[in-house]
């Protein structure tokens, strides 16, 4: 049943006051008695609306530098008393405790304070005690009390108040659900702050979510947990799908390793780069990336590390692609790209990527550090008599960045700042290499003078032999096999250069 309850009194104690004024004015119109304290009380008084001080209710001032304001039986008794319970009603009458029908709270911004790099002392002072207690108490007694646990619920409350001062059980229960979501997330963030590099406990909390059309396949449901608006400005196109988001994630992580390079363009399909190139202009980079695999590029995810100009947009517009990501777009370029109704156009914001990754496995969760190692020439250890030329070194760095972001087992072939082909997700490294060579040759690439990158070591010299026969002249790999010398010897006997990085880059 609806079980409507009228709001006759309210306790308001908030940090964020944006949007609060309209709520307070509505409550005043309905004759609601308002209690408040501190900065919220000052805010309400400036609206020329009567407000009772919590200190007058409790007969205690705000003490300990504001740490204790609302923690008192006259406050919590007013919230927790059950209106239909005879004993509760007798006790609040005996102790002169007023009923509180509405509690509006917005907690100290603990998470934002941590993210700001504030001092430990400032962070500790942003651990809300009274507010979190008010939220839990009012949510527990949702049958009689309305709880507004954060600024995110202000608009919903105002919509209700625009109709009347009454709420239904369903509405109060929904607010209680939101309240425990807010409080549990808040406590999780505090725990994470105290638990840095300590007890291994999986406790992740993400408040914002978006229901997707479906999951990986139409018969699977899907949800994205996170704040896409913090990551992108979505300028055009249809809703991003589950698979789109996986590809966008792969594209963003890959381009992160090229963000400070010369104009670079990538085309991805099923989380792997099928085209990738660095050139003097972004148009040239796009055309070189497209040439890497114009077949797989159809329906792909495009990403640029530079603003998309008009000339590049005209070229891109000839291709059917699901999503395009860039730090910006020229005005004319944007209009051209918008010609395709469903094409998703994203502006990537300068937001730091998470340093941790996790995924479900068996009946639990696996967590790991994100692979943050990106090798440069200074990290290369030459292990052969022949050393790479300067241009080969640049290509080895380029190919090694790509191999880090390609599904294992993988081999990447590159030349002159262009991905020629990759072997992806193979059960054998030899198969990955053969796949890459076949693909490169099918698009008429000349592999003479190309370089090869491997995500893991070569246990046998078969890969360097196959590479040599295809025309490849330089190799980068992690090293670490007990049989490394076999590959080194083959390279020495056949004039190949090979460098070790010491870092494996598996990606599953």
Short mmCIF file of C-alpha atoms in Angstrom, two decimals:
data_model
loop_
_atom_site.label_atom_id
_atom_site.label_comp_id
_atom_site.label_asym_id
_atom_site.label_seq_id
_atom_site.Cartn_x
_atom_site.Cartn_y
_atom_site.Cartn_z
CA UNK A 1 0.00 0.00 0.00
CA UNK A 2 1.05 3.62 -0.50
CA UNK A 3 0.88 4.39 3.28
CA UNK A 4 1.34 8.11 2.80
CA UNK A 5 3.06 10.11 5.51
CA UNK A 6 3.09 13.90 5.74
CA UNK A 7 6.32 15.76 6.39
CA UNK A 8 5.80 18.04 9.38
CA UNK A 9 9.39 18.49 10.57
CA UNK A 10 12.82 18.29 8.99
CA UNK A 11 16.46 18.17 10.05
CA UNK A 12 18.84 19.62 7.44
CA UNK A 13 22.63 19.36 7.76
CA UNK A 14 24.47 19.41 4.45
CA UNK A 15 27.86 20.18 2.91
CA UNK A 16 26.65 20.88 -0.65
CA UNK A 17 23.89 23.50 -0.68
CA UNK A 18 23.40 23.72 -4.46
CA UNK A 19 19.68 23.30 -5.08
CA UNK A 20 18.82 23.33 -1.38
CA UNK A 21 17.15 26.76 -1.44
CA UNK A 22 14.16 25.63 -3.50
CA UNK A 23 13.59 22.67 -1.17
CA UNK A 24 13.72 24.80 1.96
CA UNK A 25 11.27 27.30 0.47
CA UNK A 26 8.83 24.50 -0.38
CA UNK A 27 9.08 23.05 3.11
CA UNK A 28 8.38 26.50 4.54
CA UNK A 29 5.30 26.84 2.32
CA UNK A 30 3.95 23.59 3.79
CA UNK A 31 4.56 24.81 7.34
CA UNK A 32 7.32 22.27 8.00
CA UNK A 33 9.35 22.99 11.14
CA UNK A 34 13.04 23.02 10.21
CA UNK A 35 15.99 22.17 12.45
CA UNK A 36 19.56 22.82 11.43
CA UNK A 37 23.05 23.67 12.56
CA UNK A 38 26.26 25.41 11.50
CA UNK A 39 26.64 26.55 7.91
CA UNK A 40 23.32 25.05 6.83
CA UNK A 41 21.50 27.01 9.51
CA UNK A 42 23.18 30.22 8.30
CA UNK A 43 22.16 29.40 4.72
CA UNK A 44 18.50 28.93 5.69
CA UNK A 45 18.43 32.09 7.81
CA UNK A 46 19.71 34.10 4.83
CA UNK A 47 16.61 32.93 2.96
CA UNK A 48 14.53 34.60 5.71
CA UNK A 49 13.02 31.24 6.61
CA UNK A 50 12.54 30.31 10.28
CA UNK A 51 14.92 27.62 11.51
CA UNK A 52 15.39 26.01 14.93
CA UNK A 53 18.95 25.49 16.10
CA UNK A 54 19.85 21.89 16.92
CA UNK A 55 21.82 23.28 19.87
CA UNK A 56 18.57 24.64 21.36
CA UNK A 57 16.92 21.24 20.92
CA UNK A 58 19.75 19.29 22.58
CA UNK A 59 20.83 22.00 25.05
CA UNK A 60 24.39 21.28 23.90
CA UNK A 61 26.49 23.51 21.64
CA UNK A 62 28.50 22.26 18.70
CA UNK A 63 31.70 21.04 20.38
CA UNK A 64 35.16 19.67 19.57
CA UNK A 65 35.62 21.96 16.59
CA UNK A 66 32.33 20.87 15.04
CA UNK A 67 33.01 17.14 15.41
CA UNK A 68 29.93 16.75 17.63
CA UNK A 69 26.76 18.57 16.60
CA UNK A 70 23.85 16.19 16.04
CA UNK A 71 24.94 13.12 18.04
CA UNK A 72 22.29 13.31 20.75
CA UNK A 73 19.24 11.25 21.86
CA UNK A 74 16.90 14.16 21.14
CA UNK A 75 18.00 14.07 17.53
CA UNK A 76 18.24 10.33 17.00
CA UNK A 77 15.19 9.62 19.10
CA UNK A 78 13.26 11.98 16.88
CA UNK A 79 14.39 10.01 13.83
CA UNK A 80 14.25 6.44 15.10
CA UNK A 81 10.97 6.44 17.02
CA UNK A 82 8.35 4.22 15.43
CA UNK A 83 5.14 6.19 15.01
CA UNK A 84 2.91 3.13 15.47
CA UNK A 85 4.83 1.80 18.49
CA UNK A 86 3.11 2.77 21.75
CA UNK A 87 6.23 2.43 23.90
CA UNK A 88 8.30 4.56 21.51
CA UNK A 89 5.65 7.27 21.60
CA UNK A 90 5.45 7.22 25.38
CA UNK A 91 9.22 7.59 25.65
CA UNK A 92 9.58 10.49 23.22
CA UNK A 93 6.74 12.24 25.07
CA UNK A 94 8.46 11.62 28.43
CA UNK A 95 11.79 12.99 27.21
CA UNK A 96 10.25 15.76 25.09
CA UNK A 97 11.75 14.51 21.87
CA UNK A 98 10.21 15.99 18.70
CA UNK A 99 9.52 13.69 15.77
CA UNK A 100 11.69 14.28 12.70
CA UNK A 101 9.96 13.25 9.46
CA UNK A 102 12.61 14.35 6.94
CA UNK A 103 16.39 14.23 7.18
CA UNK A 104 18.50 15.91 4.50
CA UNK A 105 22.23 15.20 4.62
CA UNK A 106 25.16 15.73 2.27
CA UNK A 107 28.38 14.26 3.64
CA UNK A 108 31.79 15.87 3.89
CA UNK A 109 33.57 15.25 0.55
CA UNK A 110 36.03 12.62 1.77
CA UNK A 111 36.69 11.08 -1.66
CA UNK A 112 37.33 14.45 -3.32
CA UNK A 113 39.61 15.50 -0.47
CA UNK A 114 41.75 12.39 -0.92
CA UNK A 115 41.87 12.93 -4.69
CA UNK A 116 42.97 16.54 -4.19
CA UNK A 117 46.20 15.44 -2.51
CA UNK A 118 45.28 17.07 0.79
CA UNK A 119 47.22 16.39 3.96
CA UNK A 120 46.44 13.40 6.16
CA UNK A 121 45.06 15.75 8.83
CA UNK A 122 42.66 17.41 6.38
CA UNK A 123 41.55 14.02 5.07
CA UNK A 124 40.79 12.74 8.56
CA UNK A 125 38.67 15.81 9.31
CA UNK A 126 36.58 15.02 6.23
CA UNK A 127 35.43 11.71 7.71
CA UNK A 128 31.80 12.52 8.44
CA UNK A 129 30.48 11.08 11.72
CA UNK A 130 27.20 12.82 12.45
CA UNK A 131 26.04 12.84 8.86
CA UNK A 132 26.64 9.15 8.25
CA UNK A 133 24.85 8.33 11.51
CA UNK A 134 21.85 10.44 10.52
CA UNK A 135 21.68 8.67 7.16
CA UNK A 136 21.71 5.19 8.68
CA UNK A 137 19.15 6.08 11.35
CA UNK A 138 16.68 7.70 8.96
CA UNK A 139 17.10 4.94 6.35
CA UNK A 140 16.49 2.27 8.97
CA UNK A 141 13.23 3.97 9.93
CA UNK A 142 12.11 4.57 6.34
CA UNK A 143 8.59 3.46 7.19
CA UNK A 144 8.16 6.81 8.94
CA UNK A 145 11.06 9.01 7.82
CA UNK A 146 12.26 10.39 4.49
CA UNK A 147 16.05 10.34 4.09
CA UNK A 148 17.82 12.46 1.46
CA UNK A 149 21.43 11.20 1.68
CA UNK A 150 23.17 13.43 -0.87
CA UNK A 151 22.84 16.33 -3.26
CA UNK A 152 22.04 13.78 -5.99
CA UNK A 153 18.59 13.21 -4.44
CA UNK A 154 17.66 16.91 -4.05
CA UNK A 155 15.89 17.04 -7.43
CA UNK A 156 13.78 13.95 -6.71
CA UNK A 157 12.66 15.36 -3.37
CA UNK A 158 11.79 18.72 -4.93
CA UNK A 159 9.69 16.96 -7.57
CA UNK A 160 7.71 15.25 -4.78
CA UNK A 161 7.34 18.49 -2.83
CA UNK A 162 6.05 20.30 -5.90
CA UNK A 163 3.04 17.97 -5.69
CA UNK A 164 2.54 17.74 -1.92
CA UNK A 165 4.28 17.31 1.44
CA UNK A 166 3.31 13.64 1.52
CA UNK A 167 5.46 10.63 0.59
CA UNK A 168 4.55 7.01 -0.02
CA UNK A 169 6.22 3.95 1.46
CA UNK A 170 7.66 3.13 -1.96
CA UNK A 171 9.24 6.57 -2.22
CA UNK A 172 10.69 6.41 1.28
CA UNK A 173 12.07 2.92 0.70
CA UNK A 174 13.70 4.08 -2.55
CA UNK A 175 15.37 6.94 -0.69
CA UNK A 176 16.52 4.45 1.98
CA UNK A 177 18.05 2.27 -0.71
CA UNK A 178 19.92 5.29 -2.06
CA UNK A 179 20.99 6.14 1.48
CA UNK A 180 22.63 2.80 2.14
CA UNK A 181 24.28 3.03 -1.28
CA UNK A 182 25.74 6.41 -0.29
CA UNK A 183 26.82 5.28 3.18
CA UNK A 184 28.37 1.99 2.05
CA UNK A 185 30.30 3.74 -0.74
CA UNK A 186 31.50 6.40 1.70
CA UNK A 187 32.76 3.80 4.17
CA UNK A 188 34.44 1.84 1.35
CA UNK A 189 36.42 4.91 0.32
CA UNK A 190 37.55 5.50 3.89
CA UNK A 191 38.61 1.86 4.21
CA UNK A 192 40.56 2.05 0.95
CA UNK A 193 42.40 5.13 2.19
CA UNK A 194 43.42 3.39 5.43
CA UNK A 195 44.16 0.08 3.70
CA UNK A 196 46.69 1.27 1.14
CA UNK A 197 49.38 -1.39 0.59
CA UNK A 198 48.01 -3.37 3.52
CA UNK A 199 45.46 -6.13 4.04
CA UNK A 200 44.39 -7.67 0.69
CA UNK A 201 40.63 -7.13 0.75
CA UNK A 202 38.48 -6.67 -2.35
CA UNK A 203 36.18 -3.77 -1.58
CA UNK A 204 35.27 -1.74 -4.66
CA UNK A 205 32.35 0.66 -4.78
CA UNK A 206 31.10 2.64 -7.79
CA UNK A 207 27.95 4.67 -7.24
CA UNK A 208 27.11 5.66 -10.81
CA UNK A 209 25.86 3.09 -13.31
CA UNK A 210 24.34 2.88 -16.76
CA UNK A 211 22.16 0.07 -18.04
CA UNK A 212 23.27 -1.03 -21.51
CA UNK A 213 21.12 -2.34 -24.35
CA UNK A 214 22.58 -5.78 -23.67
CA UNK A 215 25.88 -7.44 -22.79
CA UNK A 216 28.39 -9.07 -25.10
CA UNK A 217 25.50 -10.78 -26.90
CA UNK A 218 21.80 -9.84 -27.15
CA UNK A 219 20.73 -12.61 -24.76
CA UNK A 220 22.99 -11.21 -21.99
CA UNK A 221 22.15 -8.22 -19.81
CA UNK A 222 24.82 -5.57 -19.37
CA UNK A 223 25.61 -2.62 -17.08
CA UNK A 224 28.46 -0.12 -17.00
CA UNK A 225 29.53 1.03 -13.54
CA UNK A 226 31.33 4.34 -13.69
CA UNK A 227 31.06 7.95 -14.81
CA UNK A 228 31.46 8.18 -18.59
CA UNK A 229 30.77 11.91 -18.45
CA UNK A 230 33.96 12.38 -16.45
CA UNK A 231 35.92 10.56 -19.16
CA UNK A 232 34.31 11.88 -22.35
CA UNK A 233 32.17 14.57 -23.86
CA UNK A 234 29.75 12.60 -26.02
CA UNK A 235 29.07 14.88 -28.99
CA UNK A 236 27.02 12.66 -31.28
CA UNK A 237 25.71 9.19 -32.00
CA UNK A 238 23.90 6.26 -30.51
CA UNK A 239 24.33 4.81 -27.04
CA UNK A 240 27.61 3.00 -26.47
CA UNK A 241 27.18 -0.77 -26.26
CA UNK A 242 28.96 -3.27 -24.03
CA UNK A 243 31.30 -4.25 -26.87
CA UNK A 244 31.83 -0.60 -27.81
CA UNK A 245 32.95 0.14 -24.27
CA UNK A 246 35.43 -2.75 -24.27
CA UNK A 247 36.90 -1.48 -27.55
CA UNK A 248 36.95 2.13 -26.33
CA UNK A 249 38.76 0.99 -23.20
CA UNK A 250 41.35 -0.86 -25.30
CA UNK A 251 41.78 2.15 -27.59
CA UNK A 252 42.20 4.63 -24.74
CA UNK A 253 44.72 2.44 -22.92
CA UNK A 254 46.71 1.90 -26.12
CA UNK A 255 46.80 5.58 -27.08
CA UNK A 256 47.86 6.48 -23.54
CA UNK A 257 51.30 5.15 -24.49
CA UNK A 258 51.37 7.42 -27.57
CA UNK A 259 49.70 10.54 -26.19
CA UNK A 260 52.87 12.65 -26.27
CA UNK A 261 54.12 11.34 -29.63
CA UNK A 262 53.87 12.84 -33.10
CA UNK A 263 50.39 12.63 -34.72
CA UNK A 264 49.23 9.04 -34.21
CA UNK A 265 46.05 7.30 -35.30
CA UNK A 266 44.70 3.90 -34.33
CA UNK A 267 41.93 1.63 -35.57
CA UNK A 268 40.83 -1.19 -33.25
CA UNK A 269 38.60 -4.20 -33.64
CA UNK A 270 37.72 -6.64 -30.85
CA UNK A 271 40.17 -4.92 -28.46
CA UNK A 272 43.18 -5.25 -30.80
CA UNK A 273 44.77 -2.70 -33.13
CA UNK A 274 44.22 -3.61 -36.78
CA UNK A 275 45.70 -0.34 -38.01
CA UNK A 276 48.09 2.04 -36.31
CA UNK A 277 50.55 4.66 -37.51
CA UNK A 278 52.54 7.76 -36.55
CA UNK A 279 53.11 10.46 -39.17
CA UNK A 280 53.77 14.18 -39.56
CA UNK A 281 50.06 15.01 -39.84
CA UNK A 282 47.00 13.33 -38.39
CA UNK A 283 45.55 12.82 -41.89
CA UNK A 284 48.68 10.96 -42.98
CA UNK A 285 48.58 8.92 -39.75
CA UNK A 286 44.97 7.94 -40.41
CA UNK A 287 45.61 6.91 -44.00
CA UNK A 288 48.64 4.84 -42.97
CA UNK A 289 46.65 3.18 -40.17
CA UNK A 290 43.81 2.39 -42.57
CA UNK A 291 46.25 0.87 -45.07
CA UNK A 292 47.36 -1.58 -42.38
CA UNK A 293 44.09 -3.49 -42.68
CA UNK A 294 41.29 -1.75 -44.61
CA UNK A 295 39.12 -4.86 -44.31
CA UNK A 296 39.12 -5.11 -40.51
CA UNK A 297 38.77 -1.31 -40.20
CA UNK A 298 35.11 -1.60 -41.26
CA UNK A 299 33.00 -1.10 -38.15
CA UNK A 300 36.05 -0.38 -36.01
CA UNK A 301 36.89 2.04 -33.21
CA UNK A 302 39.06 4.99 -34.27
CA UNK A 303 41.29 7.00 -31.95
CA UNK A 304 43.62 9.96 -32.47
CA UNK A 305 46.13 11.63 -30.16
CA UNK A 306 45.61 14.99 -31.90
CA UNK A 307 42.66 17.18 -32.85
CA UNK A 308 40.80 15.91 -35.93
CA UNK A 309 40.99 18.49 -38.71
CA UNK A 310 38.72 18.90 -41.70
CA UNK A 311 40.88 16.98 -44.18
CA UNK A 312 41.14 14.01 -41.83
CA UNK A 313 37.38 14.09 -41.16
CA UNK A 314 36.65 13.89 -44.90
CA UNK A 315 38.81 10.77 -45.17
CA UNK A 316 37.30 9.18 -42.04
CA UNK A 317 33.80 9.89 -43.29
CA UNK A 318 34.37 7.46 -46.17
CA UNK A 319 34.69 4.61 -43.64
CA UNK A 320 31.92 3.01 -41.64
CA UNK A 321 33.13 3.14 -38.04
CA UNK A 322 31.30 2.72 -34.75
CA UNK A 323 33.19 5.23 -32.60
CA UNK A 324 35.80 7.95 -33.05
CA UNK A 325 37.80 9.33 -30.11
CA UNK A 326 40.02 12.40 -30.12
CA UNK A 327 41.09 15.24 -27.80
CA UNK A 328 39.14 17.63 -30.05
CA UNK A 329 37.63 18.35 -33.46
CA UNK A 330 37.69 21.36 -35.75
CA UNK A 331 34.20 22.82 -36.18
CA UNK A 332 33.92 21.79 -39.84
CA UNK A 333 35.41 18.37 -39.09
CA UNK A 334 32.75 17.78 -36.47
CA UNK A 335 29.93 18.64 -38.86
CA UNK A 336 31.34 16.24 -41.44
CA UNK A 337 31.63 13.39 -38.94
CA UNK A 338 28.07 14.01 -37.72
CA UNK A 339 26.74 13.16 -41.17
CA UNK A 340 26.56 9.51 -40.06
CA UNK A 341 23.64 9.43 -37.62
CA UNK A 342 24.78 6.56 -35.42
CA UNK A 343 28.51 7.28 -35.37
CA UNK A 344 29.59 7.94 -31.78
CA UNK A 345 31.89 10.97 -31.51
CA UNK A 346 33.82 11.31 -28.26
CA UNK A 347 36.12 14.00 -26.92
CA UNK A 348 38.49 12.37 -24.46
CA UNK A 349 39.10 14.42 -21.33
CA UNK A 350 42.47 14.42 -19.53
CA UNK A 351 41.36 11.98 -16.85
CA UNK A 352 43.83 9.63 -15.13
CA UNK A 353 43.17 5.96 -15.84
CA UNK A 354 42.77 3.53 -12.92
CA UNK A 355 45.98 1.97 -11.64
CA UNK A 356 44.22 -1.27 -10.68
CA UNK A 357 42.40 -3.79 -12.84
CA UNK A 358 40.02 -6.52 -11.73
CA UNK A 359 37.84 -9.18 -13.31
CA UNK A 360 35.69 -12.07 -12.14
CA UNK A 361 37.33 -15.49 -12.08
CA UNK A 362 35.82 -18.77 -10.88
CA UNK A 363 33.90 -17.92 -7.69
CA UNK A 364 35.92 -14.79 -6.94
CA UNK A 365 37.77 -11.81 -8.36
CA UNK A 366 41.28 -11.31 -9.70
CA UNK A 367 42.97 -7.96 -9.10
CA UNK A 368 46.26 -6.67 -10.46
CA UNK A 369 48.20 -3.47 -11.10
CA UNK A 370 47.63 -2.05 -14.57
CA UNK A 371 50.65 -2.61 -16.82
CA UNK A 372 52.27 0.82 -16.48
CA UNK A 373 55.68 -0.06 -17.92
CA UNK A 374 56.33 1.44 -21.33
CA UNK A 375 59.84 0.84 -22.61
CA UNK A 376 61.94 3.40 -24.48
CA UNK A 377 65.28 3.02 -26.27
CA UNK A 378 67.05 3.56 -22.95
CA UNK A 379 65.47 0.33 -21.66
CA UNK A 380 66.78 -1.78 -24.53
CA UNK A 381 69.64 -4.19 -23.86
CA UNK A 382 71.34 -5.19 -27.08
CA UNK A 383 72.14 -8.93 -27.04
CA UNK A 384 73.55 -9.42 -30.55
CA UNK A 385 76.62 -8.41 -32.51
CA UNK A 386 74.49 -6.41 -34.89
CA UNK A 387 72.81 -3.44 -33.21
CA UNK A 388 69.62 -1.79 -34.45
CA UNK A 389 69.90 1.34 -36.57
CA UNK A 390 68.35 4.56 -35.22
CA UNK A 391 65.27 4.12 -37.39
CA UNK A 392 64.95 0.49 -36.30
CA UNK A 393 65.17 1.56 -32.66
CA UNK A 394 62.24 3.93 -33.20
CA UNK A 395 60.26 1.17 -34.86
CA UNK A 396 61.11 -1.26 -32.05
CA UNK A 397 59.75 1.20 -29.47
CA UNK A 398 56.63 1.67 -31.62
CA UNK A 399 56.08 -2.09 -32.08
CA UNK A 400 56.77 -2.84 -28.41
CA UNK A 401 54.10 -0.38 -27.31
CA UNK A 402 51.64 -2.08 -29.62
CA UNK A 403 52.51 -5.60 -28.50
CA UNK A 404 51.85 -4.59 -24.89
CA UNK A 405 48.23 -3.85 -25.81
CA UNK A 406 47.57 -6.86 -28.08
CA UNK A 407 46.01 -10.12 -26.96
CA UNK A 408 48.54 -12.89 -26.20
CA UNK A 409 50.18 -14.80 -27.69
CA UNK A 410 51.08 -12.01 -30.03
CA UNK A 411 53.68 -10.83 -32.51
CA UNK A 412 53.67 -7.31 -33.95
CA UNK A 413 55.39 -6.36 -37.21
CA UNK A 414 56.11 -2.68 -37.89
CA UNK A 415 58.07 -0.46 -40.23
CA UNK A 416 58.52 3.30 -40.52
CA UNK A 417 56.05 4.04 -37.72
CA UNK A 418 53.31 1.84 -39.16
CA UNK A 419 51.71 -1.36 -37.96
CA UNK A 420 52.13 -3.82 -40.83
CA UNK A 421 50.33 -6.70 -39.13
CA UNK A 422 49.95 -8.55 -35.85
CA UNK A 423 49.26 -12.11 -34.88
CA UNK A 424 46.77 -11.98 -32.02
CA UNK A 425 45.46 -14.38 -29.43
CA UNK A 426 47.26 -17.45 -30.72
CA UNK A 427 48.05 -20.53 -28.64
CA UNK A 428 51.53 -20.65 -30.17
CA UNK A 429 53.98 -17.79 -30.71
CA UNK A 430 55.02 -19.41 -33.98
CA UNK A 431 51.38 -19.35 -35.13
CA UNK A 432 51.13 -15.67 -34.12
CA UNK A 433 54.20 -14.84 -36.22
CA UNK A 434 52.98 -16.80 -39.23
CA UNK A 435 49.59 -15.12 -38.96
CA UNK A 436 51.24 -11.68 -38.89
CA UNK A 437 53.47 -12.43 -41.87
CA UNK A 438 50.59 -13.82 -43.91
CA UNK A 439 48.42 -10.82 -43.13
CA UNK A 440 51.15 -8.30 -43.96
CA UNK A 441 51.86 -10.00 -47.25
CA UNK A 442 48.16 -10.18 -48.12
CA UNK A 443 48.08 -6.36 -48.01
CA UNK A 444 51.25 -6.20 -50.12
CA UNK A 445 53.56 -4.90 -47.40
CA UNK A 446 57.28 -5.37 -47.99
CA UNK A 447 58.68 -6.88 -44.78
CA UNK A 448 62.29 -6.23 -45.77
CA UNK A 449 63.70 -3.98 -43.04
CA UNK A 450 60.66 -4.44 -40.78
CA UNK A 451 60.95 -5.06 -37.05
CA UNK A 452 59.28 -7.67 -34.85
CA UNK A 453 58.04 -7.33 -31.26
CA UNK A 454 57.03 -10.24 -29.05
CA UNK A 455 55.04 -10.00 -25.81
CA UNK A 456 57.07 -12.85 -24.24
CA UNK A 457 60.39 -14.62 -24.69
CA UNK A 458 61.29 -17.13 -27.41
CA UNK A 459 61.93 -20.58 -25.95
CA UNK A 460 63.38 -21.72 -29.28
CA UNK A 461 65.01 -19.97 -32.27
CA UNK A 462 62.16 -20.88 -34.63
CA UNK A 463 60.54 -17.41 -34.48
CA UNK A 464 63.70 -15.47 -35.28
CA UNK A 465 64.39 -17.90 -38.14
CA UNK A 466 60.91 -17.42 -39.62
CA UNK A 467 61.27 -13.65 -39.16
CA UNK A 468 64.65 -13.61 -40.93
CA UNK A 469 63.27 -15.53 -43.88
CA UNK A 470 60.45 -12.99 -44.18
CA UNK A 471 62.89 -10.04 -44.34
CA UNK A 472 62.68 -8.80 -40.76
CA UNK A 473 65.95 -7.28 -39.53
CA UNK A 474 65.42 -6.28 -35.87
CA UNK A 475 63.67 -7.91 -32.91
CA UNK A 476 62.53 -6.77 -29.46
CA UNK A 477 61.49 -9.27 -26.82
CA UNK A 478 61.54 -9.54 -23.01
CA UNK A 479 64.17 -12.28 -22.81
CA UNK A 480 64.29 -14.58 -19.81
CA UNK A 481 64.17 -18.01 -21.37
CA UNK A 482 66.74 -20.57 -20.26
CA UNK A 483 67.31 -21.04 -23.99
CA UNK A 484 67.72 -17.35 -24.88
CA UNK A 485 71.17 -18.10 -26.26
CA UNK A 486 69.70 -20.23 -29.05
CA UNK A 487 67.84 -17.22 -30.46
CA UNK A 488 70.85 -14.95 -29.86
CA UNK A 489 73.13 -17.35 -31.73
CA UNK A 490 70.77 -17.53 -34.69
CA UNK A 491 70.58 -13.74 -34.89
CA UNK A 492 74.37 -13.48 -34.72
CA UNK A 493 74.81 -16.07 -37.46
CA UNK A 494 72.29 -14.36 -39.72
CA UNK A 495 72.87 -10.64 -39.15
CA UNK A 496 69.73 -9.82 -37.16
CA UNK A 497 69.78 -7.37 -34.27
CA UNK A 498 67.87 -8.24 -31.11
CA UNK A 499 67.25 -6.29 -27.93
CA UNK A 500 65.81 -7.43 -24.59
CA UNK A 501 63.55 -5.31 -22.39
CA UNK A 502 63.36 -7.54 -19.32
CA UNK A 503 59.57 -7.02 -19.14
CA UNK A 504 56.95 -9.46 -20.33
CA UNK A 505 53.66 -8.00 -21.56
CA UNK A 506 51.08 -10.80 -21.51
CA UNK A 507 47.51 -9.64 -22.11
CA UNK A 508 44.68 -12.12 -21.69
#
